[in-house]
């Protein structure tokens, strides 16, 4: 089963945490064995495990903020620093592309070619003798997405980021962003933030509503009129915290034709998780299915739920569902969804089809 993962912080891991994503997760765990920083030594994401798990298309982020609360490798003192960090992260994706490992996807033709190639590879991969001479494994597909718009120096610079490959933007992350309030705030969009949304709409850059404060979320839907998505987003009805969406917010994304990606970070899966104290024993892949099922119940169908694992978002196996070792285990969701009564068509929609439908709808407009 092919999988789309709508949220991976791949370049942040490569550059800010110095992980070589071409190496196996187990090599990286060994290399980090002596580190004591939270989130290190138990990584779950790398290109080989993504291939094993058939994660053939990912929304690959830039992650840099400038909120006034500096933290190492995420939040910077000045917009110029955040700008340079995020541009460097994009340069990493293009460098992997130059090595033939990655395909940066930004339009309908390249998306369709990528899907065709992987569908064929999935069929023949177990029998590599069926590959024609010279036929190679297809590269990983990346759609570049910004988590926090803080690196964009001014709204009129959005075009520059589009030219660099950015096709989706989540305007805020944690805290008071330069354009909008993020998780943990009650701030909306400021004037420049509204201009940013208008510029995104003009350039057909998708609005990722994940991480917006409640105030910013509703304001964004008033200003931005095209389809939206929530790349890595769970349900407040199951985990009561502002980082999760209320049923009303989920219904609003659905009404806009959007898709919500289920996130795997345990504190977003179960209530009362306490980082550094709790273990991961109370959350399994089935807990992820609880969130998927909740979105499907609100929608009345399985057309608006997907995966946005965030598995490399600053944590590792210790803060992931206890029955997950690496990202390759995303494959096991198919069987768990089937046990919940989802049919084959719905399972394929959740694993990849819904994200592909939405991407095609957005890019067909161009
Ligand atoms: Zn996030």
mmCIF file of C-alpha atoms in Angstrom, residues 4-363:
data_model
loop_
_atom_site.group_PDB
_atom_site.id
_atom_site.type_symbol
_atom_site.label_atom_id
_atom_site.label_comp_id
_atom_site.label_asym_id
_atom_site.label_seq_id
_atom_site.Cartn_x
_atom_site.Cartn_y
_atom_site.Cartn_z
ATOM 1 C CA UNK A 4 1.483 9.777 1.731
ATOM 2 C CA UNK A 5 2.866 11.345 4.914
ATOM 3 C CA UNK A 6 1.775 14.978 5.050
ATOM 4 C CA UNK A 7 4.231 16.132 7.691
ATOM 5 C CA UNK A 8 7.906 15.304 8.113
ATOM 6 C CA UNK A 9 10.568 17.737 9.323
ATOM 7 C CA UNK A 10 13.228 15.992 7.249
ATOM 8 C CA UNK A 11 15.619 18.847 6.584
ATOM 9 C CA UNK A 12 15.408 20.123 10.143
ATOM 10 C CA UNK A 13 16.600 16.696 11.276
ATOM 11 C CA UNK A 14 19.346 16.656 8.666
ATOM 12 C CA UNK A 15 20.662 20.164 9.320
ATOM 13 C CA UNK A 16 19.765 21.162 12.868
ATOM 14 C CA UNK A 17 20.279 17.647 14.281
ATOM 15 C CA UNK A 18 22.975 16.572 11.805
ATOM 16 C CA UNK A 19 21.262 13.327 10.799
ATOM 17 C CA UNK A 20 22.222 11.727 7.505
ATOM 18 C CA UNK A 21 18.806 10.620 6.251
ATOM 19 C CA UNK A 22 20.387 8.265 3.712
ATOM 20 C CA UNK A 23 21.556 6.031 6.567
ATOM 21 C CA UNK A 24 19.377 3.523 8.374
ATOM 22 C CA UNK A 25 17.549 4.605 11.530
ATOM 23 C CA UNK A 26 19.642 2.081 13.437
ATOM 24 C CA UNK A 27 22.923 3.657 12.320
ATOM 25 C CA UNK A 28 21.649 7.043 13.485
ATOM 26 C CA UNK A 29 20.565 5.614 16.839
ATOM 27 C CA UNK A 30 24.059 4.208 17.289
ATOM 28 C CA UNK A 31 25.691 7.492 16.281
ATOM 29 C CA UNK A 32 23.565 9.355 18.842
ATOM 30 C CA UNK A 33 23.930 6.818 21.628
ATOM 31 C CA UNK A 34 25.923 9.206 23.817
ATOM 32 C CA UNK A 35 23.535 12.159 23.412
ATOM 33 C CA UNK A 36 21.309 13.118 26.302
ATOM 34 C CA UNK A 37 19.082 15.727 24.605
ATOM 35 C CA UNK A 38 15.369 14.844 24.635
ATOM 36 C CA UNK A 39 14.276 13.241 21.396
ATOM 37 C CA UNK A 40 17.677 11.914 20.359
ATOM 38 C CA UNK A 41 18.906 8.278 20.137
ATOM 39 C CA UNK A 42 15.513 6.783 19.202
ATOM 40 C CA UNK A 43 14.863 8.182 15.717
ATOM 41 C CA UNK A 44 12.273 6.516 13.517
ATOM 42 C CA UNK A 45 12.584 8.318 10.171
ATOM 43 C CA UNK A 46 15.142 7.904 7.370
ATOM 44 C CA UNK A 47 14.946 7.344 3.632
ATOM 45 C CA UNK A 48 15.531 3.542 3.753
ATOM 46 C CA UNK A 49 12.718 3.023 6.284
ATOM 47 C CA UNK A 50 10.444 5.342 4.277
ATOM 48 C CA UNK A 51 11.049 3.161 1.220
ATOM 49 C CA UNK A 52 10.419 -0.004 3.195
ATOM 50 C CA UNK A 53 7.126 1.522 4.389
ATOM 51 C CA UNK A 54 6.234 2.706 0.862
ATOM 52 C CA UNK A 55 6.062 6.323 2.062
ATOM 53 C CA UNK A 56 6.389 7.454 -1.529
ATOM 54 C CA UNK A 57 5.307 11.054 -1.070
ATOM 55 C CA UNK A 58 5.892 13.365 1.892
ATOM 56 C CA UNK A 59 5.211 16.959 2.658
ATOM 57 C CA UNK A 60 8.743 17.935 3.639
ATOM 58 C CA UNK A 61 8.940 21.021 5.811
ATOM 59 C CA UNK A 62 11.061 23.988 6.553
ATOM 60 C CA UNK A 63 11.042 24.683 10.274
ATOM 61 C CA UNK A 64 12.423 27.951 11.621
ATOM 62 C CA UNK A 65 10.753 30.555 13.818
ATOM 63 C CA UNK A 66 11.352 34.051 15.067
ATOM 64 C CA UNK A 67 8.941 34.541 17.963
ATOM 65 C CA UNK A 68 11.160 36.320 20.462
ATOM 66 C CA UNK A 69 11.737 33.167 22.509
ATOM 67 C CA UNK A 70 14.978 31.787 21.191
ATOM 68 C CA UNK A 71 15.527 28.036 21.243
ATOM 69 C CA UNK A 72 18.444 26.195 19.717
ATOM 70 C CA UNK A 73 17.932 25.278 16.086
ATOM 71 C CA UNK A 74 14.233 26.208 15.926
ATOM 72 C CA UNK A 75 13.735 29.794 17.030
ATOM 73 C CA UNK A 76 16.085 32.621 16.026
ATOM 74 C CA UNK A 77 16.689 36.176 17.249
ATOM 75 C CA UNK A 78 16.036 37.800 13.874
ATOM 76 C CA UNK A 79 13.908 37.179 10.766
ATOM 77 C CA UNK A 80 17.086 37.129 8.651
ATOM 78 C CA UNK A 81 18.418 34.144 10.607
ATOM 79 C CA UNK A 82 15.129 32.258 10.283
ATOM 80 C CA UNK A 83 15.074 33.131 6.571
ATOM 81 C CA UNK A 84 18.559 31.741 6.025
ATOM 82 C CA UNK A 85 17.878 28.585 8.056
ATOM 83 C CA UNK A 86 14.721 27.774 6.068
ATOM 84 C CA UNK A 87 16.342 28.553 2.715
ATOM 85 C CA UNK A 88 19.171 26.216 3.740
ATOM 86 C CA UNK A 89 16.631 23.519 4.544
ATOM 87 C CA UNK A 90 15.138 23.903 1.065
ATOM 88 C CA UNK A 91 18.647 23.740 -0.424
ATOM 89 C CA UNK A 92 19.065 20.367 1.305
ATOM 90 C CA UNK A 93 15.960 18.990 -0.452
ATOM 91 C CA UNK A 94 17.270 20.187 -3.814
ATOM 92 C CA UNK A 95 20.695 18.687 -3.045
ATOM 93 C CA UNK A 96 19.081 15.295 -2.389
ATOM 94 C CA UNK A 97 17.263 15.755 -5.679
ATOM 95 C CA UNK A 98 20.556 16.433 -7.453
ATOM 96 C CA UNK A 99 21.829 13.135 -6.021
ATOM 97 C CA UNK A 100 18.824 11.342 -7.539
ATOM 98 C CA UNK A 101 17.354 10.334 -4.176
ATOM 99 C CA UNK A 102 14.452 12.750 -4.146
ATOM 100 C CA UNK A 103 12.036 14.355 -6.565
ATOM 101 C CA UNK A 104 10.760 17.781 -5.505
ATOM 102 C CA UNK A 105 7.173 17.899 -6.731
ATOM 103 C CA UNK A 106 5.363 21.166 -7.393
ATOM 104 C CA UNK A 107 2.895 20.615 -10.218
ATOM 105 C CA UNK A 108 0.303 18.198 -11.519
ATOM 106 C CA UNK A 109 2.453 16.580 -14.231
ATOM 107 C CA UNK A 110 5.293 15.694 -11.908
ATOM 108 C CA UNK A 111 2.808 14.426 -9.301
ATOM 109 C CA UNK A 112 1.069 12.146 -11.791
ATOM 110 C CA UNK A 113 4.361 10.805 -13.162
ATOM 111 C CA UNK A 114 5.560 10.137 -9.631
ATOM 112 C CA UNK A 115 2.396 8.224 -8.702
ATOM 113 C CA UNK A 116 2.576 6.118 -11.899
ATOM 114 C CA UNK A 117 6.228 5.260 -11.325
ATOM 115 C CA UNK A 118 5.676 4.170 -7.731
ATOM 116 C CA UNK A 119 2.552 2.176 -8.547
ATOM 117 C CA UNK A 120 4.615 0.228 -11.054
ATOM 118 C CA UNK A 121 7.534 -0.134 -8.653
ATOM 119 C CA UNK A 122 5.248 -1.364 -5.881
ATOM 120 C CA UNK A 123 4.020 -4.094 -8.206
ATOM 121 C CA UNK A 124 7.438 -5.244 -9.378
ATOM 122 C CA UNK A 125 9.587 -4.420 -6.332
ATOM 123 C CA UNK A 126 9.181 -7.851 -4.733
ATOM 124 C CA UNK A 127 10.401 -9.316 -8.041
ATOM 125 C CA UNK A 128 13.265 -7.040 -9.034
ATOM 126 C CA UNK A 129 14.050 -9.360 -11.922
ATOM 127 C CA UNK A 130 10.934 -7.879 -13.567
ATOM 128 C CA UNK A 131 12.499 -4.406 -13.652
ATOM 129 C CA UNK A 132 13.652 -3.623 -17.171
ATOM 130 C CA UNK A 133 17.327 -3.066 -17.789
ATOM 131 C CA UNK A 134 18.352 0.352 -16.541
ATOM 132 C CA UNK A 135 15.112 0.806 -14.615
ATOM 133 C CA UNK A 136 15.864 2.143 -11.147
ATOM 134 C CA UNK A 137 13.948 2.494 -7.939
ATOM 135 C CA UNK A 138 11.934 5.701 -8.180
ATOM 136 C CA UNK A 139 13.094 8.555 -5.937
ATOM 137 C CA UNK A 140 11.157 9.743 -2.885
ATOM 138 C CA UNK A 141 8.658 12.500 -3.653
ATOM 139 C CA UNK A 142 8.802 15.665 -1.544
ATOM 140 C CA UNK A 143 6.332 18.544 -1.572
ATOM 141 C CA UNK A 144 7.951 21.467 0.201
ATOM 142 C CA UNK A 145 5.841 22.987 2.947
ATOM 143 C CA UNK A 146 6.687 25.690 5.487
ATOM 144 C CA UNK A 147 5.962 25.138 9.162
ATOM 145 C CA UNK A 148 5.902 28.772 10.366
ATOM 146 C CA UNK A 149 6.014 31.630 7.874
ATOM 147 C CA UNK A 150 8.446 33.574 10.078
ATOM 148 C CA UNK A 151 11.319 33.035 7.588
ATOM 149 C CA UNK A 152 9.391 34.994 4.912
ATOM 150 C CA UNK A 153 10.813 38.491 5.374
ATOM 151 C CA UNK A 154 7.699 40.275 4.045
ATOM 152 C CA UNK A 155 4.431 39.223 2.339
ATOM 153 C CA UNK A 156 5.680 40.430 -1.035
ATOM 154 C CA UNK A 157 8.497 37.856 -0.774
ATOM 155 C CA UNK A 158 6.134 34.856 -0.886
ATOM 156 C CA UNK A 159 6.774 34.609 -4.617
ATOM 157 C CA UNK A 160 10.461 33.996 -3.937
ATOM 158 C CA UNK A 161 9.549 31.001 -1.761
ATOM 159 C CA UNK A 162 7.136 29.677 -4.362
ATOM 160 C CA UNK A 163 9.978 29.842 -6.884
ATOM 161 C CA UNK A 164 12.144 27.858 -4.447
ATOM 162 C CA UNK A 165 9.513 25.095 -4.447
ATOM 163 C CA UNK A 166 7.189 25.911 -1.523
ATOM 164 C CA UNK A 167 3.627 24.731 -2.209
ATOM 165 C CA UNK A 168 2.021 24.950 1.255
ATOM 166 C CA UNK A 169 2.494 27.241 4.246
ATOM 167 C CA UNK A 170 1.427 26.874 7.853
ATOM 168 C CA UNK A 171 1.687 30.527 8.933
ATOM 169 C CA UNK A 172 2.433 29.806 12.598
ATOM 170 C CA UNK A 173 4.044 27.148 14.804
ATOM 171 C CA UNK A 174 4.274 27.410 18.595
ATOM 172 C CA UNK A 175 3.953 30.879 20.116
ATOM 173 C CA UNK A 176 3.450 34.345 18.661
ATOM 174 C CA UNK A 177 4.580 34.144 15.054
ATOM 175 C CA UNK A 178 5.518 37.181 12.976
ATOM 176 C CA UNK A 179 2.261 36.855 10.980
ATOM 177 C CA UNK A 180 -0.194 34.981 13.202
ATOM 178 C CA UNK A 181 -0.662 33.469 16.633
ATOM 179 C CA UNK A 182 0.291 29.815 16.930
ATOM 180 C CA UNK A 183 -0.246 27.050 19.465
ATOM 181 C CA UNK A 184 -0.431 28.370 23.026
ATOM 182 C CA UNK A 185 -1.588 31.868 22.089
ATOM 183 C CA UNK A 186 -4.884 33.668 21.582
ATOM 184 C CA UNK A 187 -3.536 35.914 18.848
ATOM 185 C CA UNK A 188 -5.043 36.268 15.383
ATOM 186 C CA UNK A 189 -3.377 37.396 12.144
ATOM 187 C CA UNK A 190 -1.823 40.847 12.065
ATOM 188 C CA UNK A 191 -2.077 43.111 9.030
ATOM 189 C CA UNK A 192 0.980 41.615 7.359
ATOM 190 C CA UNK A 193 -0.431 38.153 8.084
ATOM 191 C CA UNK A 194 -3.600 38.988 6.177
ATOM 192 C CA UNK A 195 -1.454 40.199 3.263
ATOM 193 C CA UNK A 196 0.504 36.949 3.473
ATOM 194 C CA UNK A 197 -2.717 34.897 3.157
ATOM 195 C CA UNK A 198 -3.828 36.939 0.128
ATOM 196 C CA UNK A 199 -0.442 36.453 -1.530
ATOM 197 C CA UNK A 200 -0.563 32.694 -0.839
ATOM 198 C CA UNK A 201 -4.001 32.510 -2.430
ATOM 199 C CA UNK A 202 -2.820 34.462 -5.487
ATOM 200 C CA UNK A 203 0.105 32.059 -5.975
ATOM 201 C CA UNK A 204 -2.037 28.956 -5.281
ATOM 202 C CA UNK A 205 -0.013 28.043 -2.198
ATOM 203 C CA UNK A 206 -2.112 25.864 0.119
ATOM 204 C CA UNK A 207 -2.932 27.149 3.591
ATOM 205 C CA UNK A 208 -1.993 24.589 6.239
ATOM 206 C CA UNK A 209 -4.166 25.516 9.219
ATOM 207 C CA UNK A 210 -2.276 23.286 11.680
ATOM 208 C CA UNK A 211 -0.833 25.149 14.703
ATOM 209 C CA UNK A 212 -2.976 28.253 14.229
ATOM 210 C CA UNK A 213 -4.500 29.587 17.445
ATOM 211 C CA UNK A 214 -8.300 29.260 17.526
ATOM 212 C CA UNK A 215 -8.578 32.981 16.765
ATOM 213 C CA UNK A 216 -6.150 32.785 13.824
ATOM 214 C CA UNK A 217 -7.836 29.638 12.494
ATOM 215 C CA UNK A 218 -11.261 31.268 12.063
ATOM 216 C CA UNK A 219 -9.768 34.499 10.768
ATOM 217 C CA UNK A 220 -7.728 32.575 8.175
ATOM 218 C CA UNK A 221 -10.830 30.819 6.842
ATOM 219 C CA UNK A 222 -12.495 34.221 6.361
ATOM 220 C CA UNK A 223 -9.583 35.650 4.388
ATOM 221 C CA UNK A 224 -8.340 32.606 2.449
ATOM 222 C CA UNK A 225 -11.018 31.142 0.173
ATOM 223 C CA UNK A 226 -9.276 28.155 -1.493
ATOM 224 C CA UNK A 227 -9.063 24.559 -0.167
ATOM 225 C CA UNK A 228 -7.064 24.152 3.034
ATOM 226 C CA UNK A 229 -5.503 21.227 4.839
ATOM 227 C CA UNK A 230 -4.315 20.431 8.335
ATOM 228 C CA UNK A 231 -1.138 18.470 7.740
ATOM 229 C CA UNK A 232 -0.636 17.035 11.239
ATOM 230 C CA UNK A 233 -3.690 17.474 13.340
ATOM 231 C CA UNK A 234 -5.574 15.456 15.968
ATOM 232 C CA UNK A 235 -8.918 15.852 17.738
ATOM 233 C CA UNK A 236 -9.613 17.974 20.840
ATOM 234 C CA UNK A 237 -12.626 15.766 21.635
ATOM 235 C CA UNK A 238 -10.112 12.984 22.402
ATOM 236 C CA UNK A 239 -7.187 15.033 23.738
ATOM 237 C CA UNK A 240 -8.316 18.301 25.315
ATOM 238 C CA UNK A 241 -5.601 20.814 24.421
ATOM 239 C CA UNK A 242 -5.622 23.811 22.117
ATOM 240 C CA UNK A 243 -3.060 22.129 19.824
ATOM 241 C CA UNK A 244 -5.872 19.783 18.755
ATOM 242 C CA UNK A 245 -8.928 20.922 16.752
ATOM 243 C CA UNK A 246 -12.471 21.136 18.094
ATOM 244 C CA UNK A 247 -15.161 19.273 16.188
ATOM 245 C CA UNK A 248 -16.310 22.628 14.741
ATOM 246 C CA UNK A 249 -12.815 23.319 13.384
ATOM 247 C CA UNK A 250 -12.568 19.816 11.910
ATOM 248 C CA UNK A 251 -15.965 20.265 10.247
ATOM 249 C CA UNK A 252 -14.838 23.618 8.833
ATOM 250 C CA UNK A 253 -11.763 21.994 7.221
ATOM 251 C CA UNK A 254 -13.997 19.237 5.824
ATOM 252 C CA UNK A 255 -16.479 21.808 4.463
ATOM 253 C CA UNK A 256 -13.573 23.440 2.598
ATOM 254 C CA UNK A 257 -12.752 20.085 0.942
ATOM 255 C CA UNK A 258 -9.691 19.693 3.161
ATOM 256 C CA UNK A 259 -7.865 16.725 4.649
ATOM 257 C CA UNK A 260 -6.537 16.301 8.207
ATOM 258 C CA UNK A 261 -3.407 14.232 8.764
ATOM 259 C CA UNK A 262 -3.284 12.110 11.921
ATOM 260 C CA UNK A 263 -0.230 12.979 14.019
ATOM 261 C CA UNK A 264 1.750 10.355 15.957
ATOM 262 C CA UNK A 265 3.357 12.405 18.725
ATOM 263 C CA UNK A 266 1.948 10.783 21.873
ATOM 264 C CA UNK A 267 1.078 13.995 23.655
ATOM 265 C CA UNK A 268 -1.373 14.662 20.808
ATOM 266 C CA UNK A 269 -2.781 11.112 20.938
ATOM 267 C CA UNK A 270 -3.692 10.622 24.602
ATOM 268 C CA UNK A 271 -4.646 13.074 27.373
ATOM 269 C CA UNK A 272 -2.266 13.941 30.213
ATOM 270 C CA UNK A 273 0.966 12.788 28.585
ATOM 271 C CA UNK A 274 3.847 14.295 30.495
ATOM 272 C CA UNK A 275 7.066 14.553 28.513
ATOM 273 C CA UNK A 276 10.016 13.151 30.387
ATOM 274 C CA UNK A 277 7.792 11.397 32.971
ATOM 275 C CA UNK A 278 5.190 9.337 31.105
ATOM 276 C CA UNK A 279 6.081 6.279 29.031
ATOM 277 C CA UNK A 280 4.516 5.420 25.689
ATOM 278 C CA UNK A 281 2.691 2.341 26.964
ATOM 279 C CA UNK A 282 -0.755 3.954 26.810
ATOM 280 C CA UNK A 283 -0.698 4.783 23.108
ATOM 281 C CA UNK A 284 -0.591 2.365 20.201
ATOM 282 C CA UNK A 285 -1.212 2.590 16.471
ATOM 283 C CA UNK A 286 -4.816 1.840 17.361
ATOM 284 C CA UNK A 287 -4.923 5.157 19.252
ATOM 285 C CA UNK A 288 -4.014 6.863 15.980
ATOM 286 C CA UNK A 289 -6.944 5.040 14.380
ATOM 287 C CA UNK A 290 -9.221 6.512 17.114
ATOM 288 C CA UNK A 291 -8.389 10.005 15.817
ATOM 289 C CA UNK A 292 -8.808 8.943 12.176
ATOM 290 C CA UNK A 293 -12.158 7.392 13.003
ATOM 291 C CA UNK A 294 -13.321 10.533 14.814
ATOM 292 C CA UNK A 295 -12.610 12.687 11.762
ATOM 293 C CA UNK A 296 -14.398 10.164 9.525
ATOM 294 C CA UNK A 297 -17.429 10.175 11.813
ATOM 295 C CA UNK A 298 -17.625 13.971 11.688
ATOM 296 C CA UNK A 299 -17.310 13.861 7.886
ATOM 297 C CA UNK A 300 -19.754 11.006 7.469
ATOM 298 C CA UNK A 301 -17.219 9.353 5.146
ATOM 299 C CA UNK A 302 -13.498 8.532 4.863
ATOM 300 C CA UNK A 303 -12.623 11.256 2.366
ATOM 301 C CA UNK A 304 -11.035 13.797 4.706
ATOM 302 C CA UNK A 305 -8.628 11.820 6.837
ATOM 303 C CA UNK A 306 -4.998 11.028 6.089
ATOM 304 C CA UNK A 307 -1.598 10.584 7.701
ATOM 305 C CA UNK A 308 0.622 13.469 8.815
ATOM 306 C CA UNK A 309 2.837 11.537 11.179
ATOM 307 C CA UNK A 310 5.313 14.225 12.327
ATOM 308 C CA UNK A 311 7.392 11.228 13.461
ATOM 309 C CA UNK A 312 10.623 13.233 13.225
ATOM 310 C CA UNK A 313 9.218 16.325 14.936
ATOM 311 C CA UNK A 314 11.700 16.512 17.799
ATOM 312 C CA UNK A 315 10.962 13.149 19.376
ATOM 313 C CA UNK A 316 11.645 9.485 18.712
ATOM 314 C CA UNK A 317 10.383 6.022 19.494
ATOM 315 C CA UNK A 318 10.022 6.936 23.193
ATOM 316 C CA UNK A 319 7.253 9.411 22.370
ATOM 317 C CA UNK A 320 5.593 7.455 19.544
ATOM 318 C CA UNK A 321 2.962 4.693 19.769
ATOM 319 C CA UNK A 322 4.605 1.820 21.643
ATOM 320 C CA UNK A 323 4.075 -0.643 18.790
ATOM 321 C CA UNK A 324 5.948 1.523 16.276
ATOM 322 C CA UNK A 325 9.666 1.030 15.692
ATOM 323 C CA UNK A 326 10.200 3.074 12.531
ATOM 324 C CA UNK A 327 8.153 4.935 9.948
ATOM 325 C CA UNK A 328 7.908 1.651 7.998
ATOM 326 C CA UNK A 329 5.302 0.577 10.569
ATOM 327 C CA UNK A 330 2.819 3.076 9.111
ATOM 328 C CA UNK A 331 1.950 0.158 6.816
ATOM 329 C CA UNK A 332 0.293 -1.587 9.752
ATOM 330 C CA UNK A 333 -2.457 1.041 9.839
ATOM 331 C CA UNK A 334 -4.135 -0.699 6.872
ATOM 332 C CA UNK A 335 -4.849 -3.814 8.869
ATOM 333 C CA UNK A 336 -5.964 -1.861 11.943
ATOM 334 C CA UNK A 337 -8.351 0.225 9.826
ATOM 335 C CA UNK A 338 -9.710 -2.959 8.322
ATOM 336 C CA UNK A 339 -10.390 -4.359 11.820
ATOM 337 C CA UNK A 340 -12.400 -1.178 12.539
ATOM 338 C CA UNK A 341 -14.609 -1.915 9.562
ATOM 339 C CA UNK A 342 -13.106 0.382 6.914
ATOM 340 C CA UNK A 343 -13.321 -1.178 3.435
ATOM 341 C CA UNK A 344 -10.419 -1.376 0.967
ATOM 342 C CA UNK A 345 -11.431 1.771 -0.881
ATOM 343 C CA UNK A 346 -11.603 3.806 2.329
ATOM 344 C CA UNK A 347 -8.270 2.435 3.541
ATOM 345 C CA UNK A 348 -6.544 3.419 0.295
ATOM 346 C CA UNK A 349 -8.134 6.871 0.580
ATOM 347 C CA UNK A 350 -6.768 7.349 4.098
ATOM 348 C CA UNK A 351 -3.316 5.935 3.323
ATOM 349 C CA UNK A 352 -2.748 8.098 0.223
ATOM 350 C CA UNK A 353 -5.843 8.776 -1.913
ATOM 351 C CA UNK A 354 -7.269 11.738 -0.047
ATOM 352 C CA UNK A 355 -4.038 13.739 -0.141
ATOM 353 C CA UNK A 356 -3.603 12.966 -3.851
ATOM 354 C CA UNK A 357 -7.175 14.041 -4.620
ATOM 355 C CA UNK A 358 -6.678 17.334 -2.808
ATOM 356 C CA UNK A 359 -3.305 18.040 -4.431
ATOM 357 C CA UNK A 360 -4.767 17.355 -7.864
ATOM 358 C CA UNK A 361 -7.748 19.621 -7.168
ATOM 359 C CA UNK A 362 -5.408 22.449 -6.138
ATOM 360 C CA UNK A 363 -2.952 22.043 -9.018
#
